[in-house]
mmCIF file of C-alpha atoms in Angstrom:
data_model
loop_
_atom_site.group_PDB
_atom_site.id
_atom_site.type_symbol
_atom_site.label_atom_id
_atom_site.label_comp_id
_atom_site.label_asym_id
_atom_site.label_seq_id
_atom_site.Cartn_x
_atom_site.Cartn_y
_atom_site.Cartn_z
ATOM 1 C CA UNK Q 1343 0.000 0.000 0.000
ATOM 2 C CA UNK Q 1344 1.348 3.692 -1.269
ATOM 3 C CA UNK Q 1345 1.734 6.455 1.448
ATOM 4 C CA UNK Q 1346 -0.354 9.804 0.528
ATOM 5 C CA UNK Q 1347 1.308 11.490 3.145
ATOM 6 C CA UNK Q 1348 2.885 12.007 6.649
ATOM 7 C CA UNK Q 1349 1.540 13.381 9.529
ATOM 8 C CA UNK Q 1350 4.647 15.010 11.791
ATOM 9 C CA UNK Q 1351 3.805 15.367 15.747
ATOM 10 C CA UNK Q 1352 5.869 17.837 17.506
ATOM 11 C CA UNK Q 1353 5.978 18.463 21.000
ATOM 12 C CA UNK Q 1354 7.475 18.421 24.684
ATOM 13 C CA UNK Q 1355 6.940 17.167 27.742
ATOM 14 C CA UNK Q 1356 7.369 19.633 31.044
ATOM 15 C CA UNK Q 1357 7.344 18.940 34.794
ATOM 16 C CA UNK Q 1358 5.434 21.604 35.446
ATOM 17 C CA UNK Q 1359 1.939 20.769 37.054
ATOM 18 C CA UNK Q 1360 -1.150 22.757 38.445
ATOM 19 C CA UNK Q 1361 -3.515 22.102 40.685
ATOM 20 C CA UNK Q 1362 -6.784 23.874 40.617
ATOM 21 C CA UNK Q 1363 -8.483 25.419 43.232
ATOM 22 C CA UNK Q 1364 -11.781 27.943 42.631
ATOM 23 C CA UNK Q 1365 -14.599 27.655 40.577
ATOM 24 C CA UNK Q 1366 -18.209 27.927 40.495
ATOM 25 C CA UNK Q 1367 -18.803 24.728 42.169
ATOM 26 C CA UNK Q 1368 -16.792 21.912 44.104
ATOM 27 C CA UNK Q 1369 -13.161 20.822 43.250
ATOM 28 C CA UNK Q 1370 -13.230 17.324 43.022
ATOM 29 C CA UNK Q 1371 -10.122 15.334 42.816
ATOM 30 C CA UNK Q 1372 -10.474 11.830 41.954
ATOM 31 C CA UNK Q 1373 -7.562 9.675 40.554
ATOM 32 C CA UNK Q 1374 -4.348 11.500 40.861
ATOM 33 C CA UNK Q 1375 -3.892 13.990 38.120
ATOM 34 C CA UNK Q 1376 -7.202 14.437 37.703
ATOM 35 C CA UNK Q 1377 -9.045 16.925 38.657
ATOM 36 C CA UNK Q 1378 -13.313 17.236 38.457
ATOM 37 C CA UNK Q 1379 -15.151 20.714 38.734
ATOM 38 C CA UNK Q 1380 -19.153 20.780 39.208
ATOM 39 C CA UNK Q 1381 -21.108 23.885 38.137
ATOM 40 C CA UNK Q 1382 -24.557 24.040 38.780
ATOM 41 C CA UNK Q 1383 -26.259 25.957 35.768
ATOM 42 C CA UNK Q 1384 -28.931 26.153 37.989
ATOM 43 C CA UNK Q 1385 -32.727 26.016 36.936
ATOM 44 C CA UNK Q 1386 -33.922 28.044 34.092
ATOM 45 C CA UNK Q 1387 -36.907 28.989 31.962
ATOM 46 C CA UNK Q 1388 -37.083 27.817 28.525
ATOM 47 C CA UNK Q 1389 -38.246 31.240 27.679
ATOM 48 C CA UNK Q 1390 -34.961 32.745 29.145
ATOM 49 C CA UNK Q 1391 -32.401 30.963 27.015
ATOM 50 C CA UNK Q 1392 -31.187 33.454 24.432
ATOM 51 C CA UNK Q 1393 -29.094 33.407 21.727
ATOM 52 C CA UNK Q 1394 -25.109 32.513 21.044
ATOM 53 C CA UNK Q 1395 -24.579 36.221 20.703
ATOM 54 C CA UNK Q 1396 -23.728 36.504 24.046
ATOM 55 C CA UNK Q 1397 -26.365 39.091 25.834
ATOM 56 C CA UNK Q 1398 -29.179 36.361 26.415
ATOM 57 C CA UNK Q 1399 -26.870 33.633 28.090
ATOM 58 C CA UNK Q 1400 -29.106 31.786 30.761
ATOM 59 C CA UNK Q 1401 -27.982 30.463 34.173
ATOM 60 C CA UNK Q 1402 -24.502 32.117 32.812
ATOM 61 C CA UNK Q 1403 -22.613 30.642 36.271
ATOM 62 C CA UNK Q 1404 -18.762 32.346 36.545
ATOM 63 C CA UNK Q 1405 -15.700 29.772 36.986
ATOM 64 C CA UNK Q 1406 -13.234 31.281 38.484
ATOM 65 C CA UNK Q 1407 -10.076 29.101 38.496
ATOM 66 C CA UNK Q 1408 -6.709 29.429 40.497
ATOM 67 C CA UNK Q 1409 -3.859 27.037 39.844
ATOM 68 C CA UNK Q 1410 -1.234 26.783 41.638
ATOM 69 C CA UNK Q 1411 2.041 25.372 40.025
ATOM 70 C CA UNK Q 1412 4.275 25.489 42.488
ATOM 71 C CA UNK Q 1413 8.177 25.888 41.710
ATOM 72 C CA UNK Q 1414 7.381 23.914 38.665
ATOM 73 C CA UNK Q 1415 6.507 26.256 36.360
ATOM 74 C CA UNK Q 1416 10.169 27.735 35.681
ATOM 75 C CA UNK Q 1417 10.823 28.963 32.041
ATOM 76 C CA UNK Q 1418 6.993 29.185 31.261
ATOM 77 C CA UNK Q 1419 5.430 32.393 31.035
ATOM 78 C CA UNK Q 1420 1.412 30.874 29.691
ATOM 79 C CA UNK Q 1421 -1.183 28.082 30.798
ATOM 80 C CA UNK Q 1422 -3.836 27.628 28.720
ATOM 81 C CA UNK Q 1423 -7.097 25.268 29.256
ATOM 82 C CA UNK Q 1424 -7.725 22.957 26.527
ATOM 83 C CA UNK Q 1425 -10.982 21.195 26.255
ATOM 84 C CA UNK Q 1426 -12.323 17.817 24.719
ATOM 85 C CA UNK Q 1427 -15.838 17.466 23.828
ATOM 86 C CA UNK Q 1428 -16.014 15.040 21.956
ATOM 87 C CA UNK Q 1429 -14.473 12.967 24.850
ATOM 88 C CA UNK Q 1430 -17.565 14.551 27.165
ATOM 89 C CA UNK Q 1431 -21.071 15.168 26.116
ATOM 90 C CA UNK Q 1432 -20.098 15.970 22.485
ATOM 91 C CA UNK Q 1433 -20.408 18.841 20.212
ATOM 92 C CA UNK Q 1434 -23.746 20.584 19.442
ATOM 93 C CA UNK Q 1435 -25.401 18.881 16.400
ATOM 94 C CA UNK Q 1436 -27.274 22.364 15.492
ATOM 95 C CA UNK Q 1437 -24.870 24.607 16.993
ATOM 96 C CA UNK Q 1438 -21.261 23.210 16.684
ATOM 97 C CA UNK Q 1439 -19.455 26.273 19.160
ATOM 98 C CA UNK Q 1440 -22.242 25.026 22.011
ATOM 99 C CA UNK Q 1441 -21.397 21.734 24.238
ATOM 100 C CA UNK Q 1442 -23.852 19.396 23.245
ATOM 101 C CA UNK Q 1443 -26.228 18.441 26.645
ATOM 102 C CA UNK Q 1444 -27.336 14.953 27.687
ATOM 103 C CA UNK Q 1445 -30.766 14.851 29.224
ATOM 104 C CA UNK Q 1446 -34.119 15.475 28.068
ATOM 105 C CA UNK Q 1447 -34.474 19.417 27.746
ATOM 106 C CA UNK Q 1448 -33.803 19.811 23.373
ATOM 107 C CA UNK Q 1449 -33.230 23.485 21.460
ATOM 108 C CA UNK Q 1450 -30.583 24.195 23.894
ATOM 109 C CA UNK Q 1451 -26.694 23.993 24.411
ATOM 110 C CA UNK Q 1452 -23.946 24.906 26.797
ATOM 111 C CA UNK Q 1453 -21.629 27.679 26.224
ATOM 112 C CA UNK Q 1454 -17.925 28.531 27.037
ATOM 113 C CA UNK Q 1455 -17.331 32.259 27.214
ATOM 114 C CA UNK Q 1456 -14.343 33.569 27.657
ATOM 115 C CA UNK Q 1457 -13.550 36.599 30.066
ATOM 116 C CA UNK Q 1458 -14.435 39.091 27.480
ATOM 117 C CA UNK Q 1459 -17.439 37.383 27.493
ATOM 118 C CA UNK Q 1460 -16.606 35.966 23.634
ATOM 119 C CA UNK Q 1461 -18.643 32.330 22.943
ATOM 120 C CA UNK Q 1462 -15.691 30.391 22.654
ATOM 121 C CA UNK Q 1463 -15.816 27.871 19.621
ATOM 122 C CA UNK Q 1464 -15.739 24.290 21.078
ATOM 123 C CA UNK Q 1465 -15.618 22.826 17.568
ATOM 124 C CA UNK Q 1466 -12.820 25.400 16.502
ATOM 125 C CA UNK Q 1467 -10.445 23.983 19.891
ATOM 126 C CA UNK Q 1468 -10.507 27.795 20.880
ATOM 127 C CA UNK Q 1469 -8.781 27.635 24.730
ATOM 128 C CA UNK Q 1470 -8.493 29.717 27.287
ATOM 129 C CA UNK Q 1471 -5.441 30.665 28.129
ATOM 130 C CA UNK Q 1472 -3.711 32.668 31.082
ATOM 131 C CA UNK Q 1473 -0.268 34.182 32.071
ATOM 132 C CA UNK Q 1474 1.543 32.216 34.540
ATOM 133 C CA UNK Q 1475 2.748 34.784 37.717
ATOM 134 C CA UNK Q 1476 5.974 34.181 39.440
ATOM 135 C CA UNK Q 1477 5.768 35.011 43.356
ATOM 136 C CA UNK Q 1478 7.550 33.786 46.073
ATOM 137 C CA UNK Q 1479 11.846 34.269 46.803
ATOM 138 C CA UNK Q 1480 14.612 33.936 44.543
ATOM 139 C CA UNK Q 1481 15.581 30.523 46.271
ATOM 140 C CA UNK Q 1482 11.989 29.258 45.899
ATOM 141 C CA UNK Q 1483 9.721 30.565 43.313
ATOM 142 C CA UNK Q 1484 5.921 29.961 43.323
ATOM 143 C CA UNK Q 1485 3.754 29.960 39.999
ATOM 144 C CA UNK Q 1486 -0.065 31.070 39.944
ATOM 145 C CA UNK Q 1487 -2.369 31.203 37.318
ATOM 146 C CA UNK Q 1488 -6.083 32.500 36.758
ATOM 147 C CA UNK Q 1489 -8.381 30.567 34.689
ATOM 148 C CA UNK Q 1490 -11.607 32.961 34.098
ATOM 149 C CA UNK Q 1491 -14.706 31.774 31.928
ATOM 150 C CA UNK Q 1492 -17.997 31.752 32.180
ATOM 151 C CA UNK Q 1493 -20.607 29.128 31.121
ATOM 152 C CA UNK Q 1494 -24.714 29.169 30.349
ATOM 153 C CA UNK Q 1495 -27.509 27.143 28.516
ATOM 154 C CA UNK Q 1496 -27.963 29.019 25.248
ATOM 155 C CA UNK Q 1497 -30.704 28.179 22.476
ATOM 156 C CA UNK Q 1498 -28.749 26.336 19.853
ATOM 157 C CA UNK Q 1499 -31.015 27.709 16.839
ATOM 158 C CA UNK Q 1500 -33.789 25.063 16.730
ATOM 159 C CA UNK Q 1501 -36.932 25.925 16.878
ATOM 160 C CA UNK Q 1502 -38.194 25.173 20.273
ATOM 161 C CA UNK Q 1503 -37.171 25.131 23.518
ATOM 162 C CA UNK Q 1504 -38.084 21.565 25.079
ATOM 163 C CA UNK Q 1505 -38.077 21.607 28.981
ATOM 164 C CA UNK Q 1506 -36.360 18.739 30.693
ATOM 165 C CA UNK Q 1507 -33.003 18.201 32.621
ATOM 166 C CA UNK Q 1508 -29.724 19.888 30.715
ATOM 167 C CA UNK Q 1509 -26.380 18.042 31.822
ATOM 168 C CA UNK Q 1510 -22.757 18.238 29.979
ATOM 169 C CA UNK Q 1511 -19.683 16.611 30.753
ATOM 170 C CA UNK Q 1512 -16.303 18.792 29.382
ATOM 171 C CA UNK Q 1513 -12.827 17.300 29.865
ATOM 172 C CA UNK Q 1514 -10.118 19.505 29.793
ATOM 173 C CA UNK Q 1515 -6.496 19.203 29.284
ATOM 174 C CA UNK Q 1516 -3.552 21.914 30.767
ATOM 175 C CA UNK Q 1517 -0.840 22.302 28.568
ATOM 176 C CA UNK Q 1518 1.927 25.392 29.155
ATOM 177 C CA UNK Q 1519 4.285 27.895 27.159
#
C-alpha cells in the first residue's frame, strides 16, 4: 500500500503541574492527576435561554479558576485550558461552538465564554489561556495562574425550547508555554 502522506507530531513534555483550586462549584479530585469541577447551571426557563450572541446567556454561572504550580513552572510564562468534547457530552449537532447536553431538555446547548465574554468555539479547539505569575523568593519561586470563563444554557437555533433536565460533561487538558 502507497503512502499519501505524513503526519509530523511535535511536542514536549514539562514537569510543570497545576492544581486547581476555585470555581463555580466543588473541586473534586479523583484519581491523581485528575481533577473534576461541578457547576450548577442552575434552573432556568425555557423562555430565558437566548441566543449565542452573548447578551441572552441563561444560568450564565462564573468559573473562576486558580492554579497553583508550584516551583514547577520555571521557564513558562502561559497556561492555557484545553478542552475535549467530543471525549464529554459531544459537540452541538445544530450549533457546533455550544457543548452538546445529555438529558431530556432539546433546542438548547452549553456555552464557554471567555472573560471578554466571547462564545468560545468548542468545535474550533478555541482555549483559554492565562499568564503564569511568578511570586515567592529567589531561592523558591511559586507559579499562579487564573483561569476565568464563564458558562450558560444558550438556544442552539432550533426551533423550540423543550423543557427537561440539561447536563454536559467537558474534559479539559492543561498544557503550558
Amino acid at each position: 500500500m502507497a503512502a499519501d502522506g505524513t503526519i509530523n507530531f511535535t511536542g514536549n513534555i514539562t514537569a510543570a503541574s497545576c492544581s486547581i483550586t476555585g470555581g463555580a462549584g466543588t473541586n473534586v479530585t479523583g484519581e491523581k492527576g485528575k481533577q473534576d469541577i461541578a457547576v450548577n447551571l442552575g434552573t432556568v426557563s425555557a423562555d430565558s435561554v437566548g441566543g449565542s450572541s452573548g447578551h441572552g446567556i441563561a444560568g450564565g454561572t462564573s468559573i473562576n479558576l486558580s492554579l497553583d504550580c508550584g516551583s514547577s513552572a520555571t521557564d513558562l510564562t502561559l497556561v492555557k485550558m484545553k478542552f475535549d468534547p467530543l471525549a464529554g457530552s459531544g459537540i452541538d449537532g445544530t450549533n457546533n461552538k455550544l457543548l452538546k447536553i445529555s438529558g431530556t431538555a432539546t433546542g438548547v446547548g452549553i456555552g464557554l465564554y471567555d472573560s471578554n465574554n466571547t462564545l468560545l468555539n468548542l468545535a474550533a479547539n478555541e482555549t483559554i489561556n492565562a499568564p503564569l505569575v511568578k511570586g515567592g523568593t529567589v531561592e523558591t519561586p511559586t507559579y499562579t495562574a487564573a483561569l476565568n470563563l464563564r458558562a450558560g444554557y444558550v438556544s442552539n437555533g432550533a426551533a423550540k425550547i423543550a423543557a427537561g433536565t440539561a447536563n454536559g460533561t467537558l474534559p479539559f487538558t492543561l498544557s503550558y508555554e
